[in-house]
């Protein structure tokens, strides 16, 4: 099987050092394995995505010396693929329409109880208010996965990890998935799919064999593995890399106030300067 990995930025802001690190690690792994490095534009959230950020992504990555096959997959072109996947999960009896608003979920959650997690990778863990609802519902709903039913359908919940945190086979714990993740959203209001569903469908359609991403997505990966097993697509190997930190040890994630590659460029930095900053010059 040919090695295929990807860099999948969301065009909702400039690329930061953390993005550059992720892209370079993925591209180098592909090079070392004689495989492919793909770029995917994760513009599923059209309310936050902007074409000028997408253009800047191409520009910054090219400046850093990276290349990828074209045409580039863009999530905004792929609603049909996502609908088909949700349809499949619905046919399996694993989805339901949820009409709750954030305030309903807050109200239903009640007082915090000791030892019971309130928040998962997707925000507040859904209390299950709409779990008995069936389609069709009003058009103003999100589609959720019934996690308990979903986990009943899968036996093997393992994936292979090759990152610095841990290398080996990781087995998901069903009880923890129920308690700490719960009924995730598959289709958001005004969107063709949630990030989780879109990523799983895209990685499968692009025949990605290794997902390279930051360690901040470790919890999200667990959701992706469940969806892969339900949809009958193969689970890639995962490489969760370290997050870049600033001199004070503060994490430079995408949403943090990290410095943009474009700013370094404007100040006259070279690609080699960026590699040095990332500890990747060799
Ligand atoms: N597009 C997302 C991000 O930029 C996810 C990347 C991934 O799936 O690895 O955070």
JSON list of C-alpha atoms and ligand atoms in Angstrom, two decimals, residues 6-10 19 40 42 75 195 199 203 211-214 216-217 224 254-255, ligand 1:
[
{"chain": "A", "resi": 6, "resn": "UNK", "atom": "CA", "xyz": [-2.01, 14.93, 4.22]},
{"chain": "A", "resi": 7, "resn": "UNK", "atom": "CA", "xyz": [-2.02, 18.40, 5.63]},
{"chain": "A", "resi": 8, "resn": "UNK", "atom": "CA", "xyz": [-5.57, 19.61, 6.14]},
{"chain": "A", "resi": 9, "resn": "UNK", "atom": "CA", "xyz": [-5.77, 23.26, 7.19]},
{"chain": "A", "resi": 10, "resn": "UNK", "atom": "CA", "xyz": [-8.97, 25.24, 7.64]},
{"chain": "A", "resi": 19, "resn": "UNK", "atom": "CA", "xyz": [0.69, 24.58, 10.91]},
{"chain": "A", "resi": 40, "resn": "UNK", "atom": "CA", "xyz": [-6.85, 19.30, 1.67]},
{"chain": "A", "resi": 42, "resn": "UNK", "atom": "CA", "xyz": [-11.05, 22.00, 5.28]},
{"chain": "A", "resi": 75, "resn": "UNK", "atom": "CA", "xyz": [-14.68, 20.19, 1.66]},
{"chain": "A", "resi": 195, "resn": "UNK", "atom": "CA", "xyz": [-15.76, 18.38, 11.06]},
{"chain": "A", "resi": 199, "resn": "UNK", "atom": "CA", "xyz": [-12.54, 14.33, 7.93]},
{"chain": "A", "resi": 203, "resn": "UNK", "atom": "CA", "xyz": [-9.41, 10.61, 4.56]},
{"chain": "A", "resi": 211, "resn": "UNK", "atom": "CA", "xyz": [-2.86, 10.95, 9.37]},
{"chain": "A", "resi": 212, "resn": "UNK", "atom": "CA", "xyz": [-0.34, 13.50, 10.60]},
{"chain": "A", "resi": 213, "resn": "UNK", "atom": "CA", "xyz": [-1.82, 15.96, 13.07]},
{"chain": "A", "resi": 214, "resn": "UNK", "atom": "CA", "xyz": [-1.16, 17.76, 16.33]},
{"chain": "A", "resi": 216, "resn": "UNK", "atom": "CA", "xyz": [-4.41, 18.44, 20.43]},
{"chain": "A", "resi": 217, "resn": "UNK", "atom": "CA", "xyz": [-6.54, 16.28, 18.12]},
{"chain": "A", "resi": 224, "resn": "UNK", "atom": "CA", "xyz": [-12.83, 9.39, 13.86]},
{"chain": "A", "resi": 254, "resn": "UNK", "atom": "CA", "xyz": [-3.67, 27.47, 15.58]},
{"chain": "A", "resi": 255, "resn": "UNK", "atom": "CA", "xyz": [-6.13, 29.38, 17.68]},
{"chain": "B", "resi": 1, "resn": "LIG", "atom": "N1", "xyz": [-8.66, 21.27, 9.63]},
{"chain": "B", "resi": 1, "resn": "LIG", "atom": "C1", "xyz": [-8.41, 20.95, 10.98]},
{"chain": "B", "resi": 1, "resn": "LIG", "atom": "C2", "xyz": [-7.45, 21.91, 11.59]},
{"chain": "B", "resi": 1, "resn": "LIG", "atom": "O1", "xyz": [-6.85, 22.71, 10.90]},
{"chain": "B", "resi": 1, "resn": "LIG", "atom": "C3", "xyz": [-8.02, 19.49, 11.21]},
{"chain": "B", "resi": 1, "resn": "LIG", "atom": "C4", "xyz": [-6.81, 18.89, 10.71]},
{"chain": "B", "resi": 1, "resn": "LIG", "atom": "C5", "xyz": [-6.83, 17.35, 10.80]},
{"chain": "B", "resi": 1, "resn": "LIG", "atom": "O2", "xyz": [-7.86, 16.70, 10.65]},
{"chain": "B", "resi": 1, "resn": "LIG", "atom": "O3", "xyz": [-5.80, 16.75, 10.98]},
{"chain": "B", "resi": 1, "resn": "LIG", "atom": "O4", "xyz": [-7.33, 21.92, 12.79]}
]
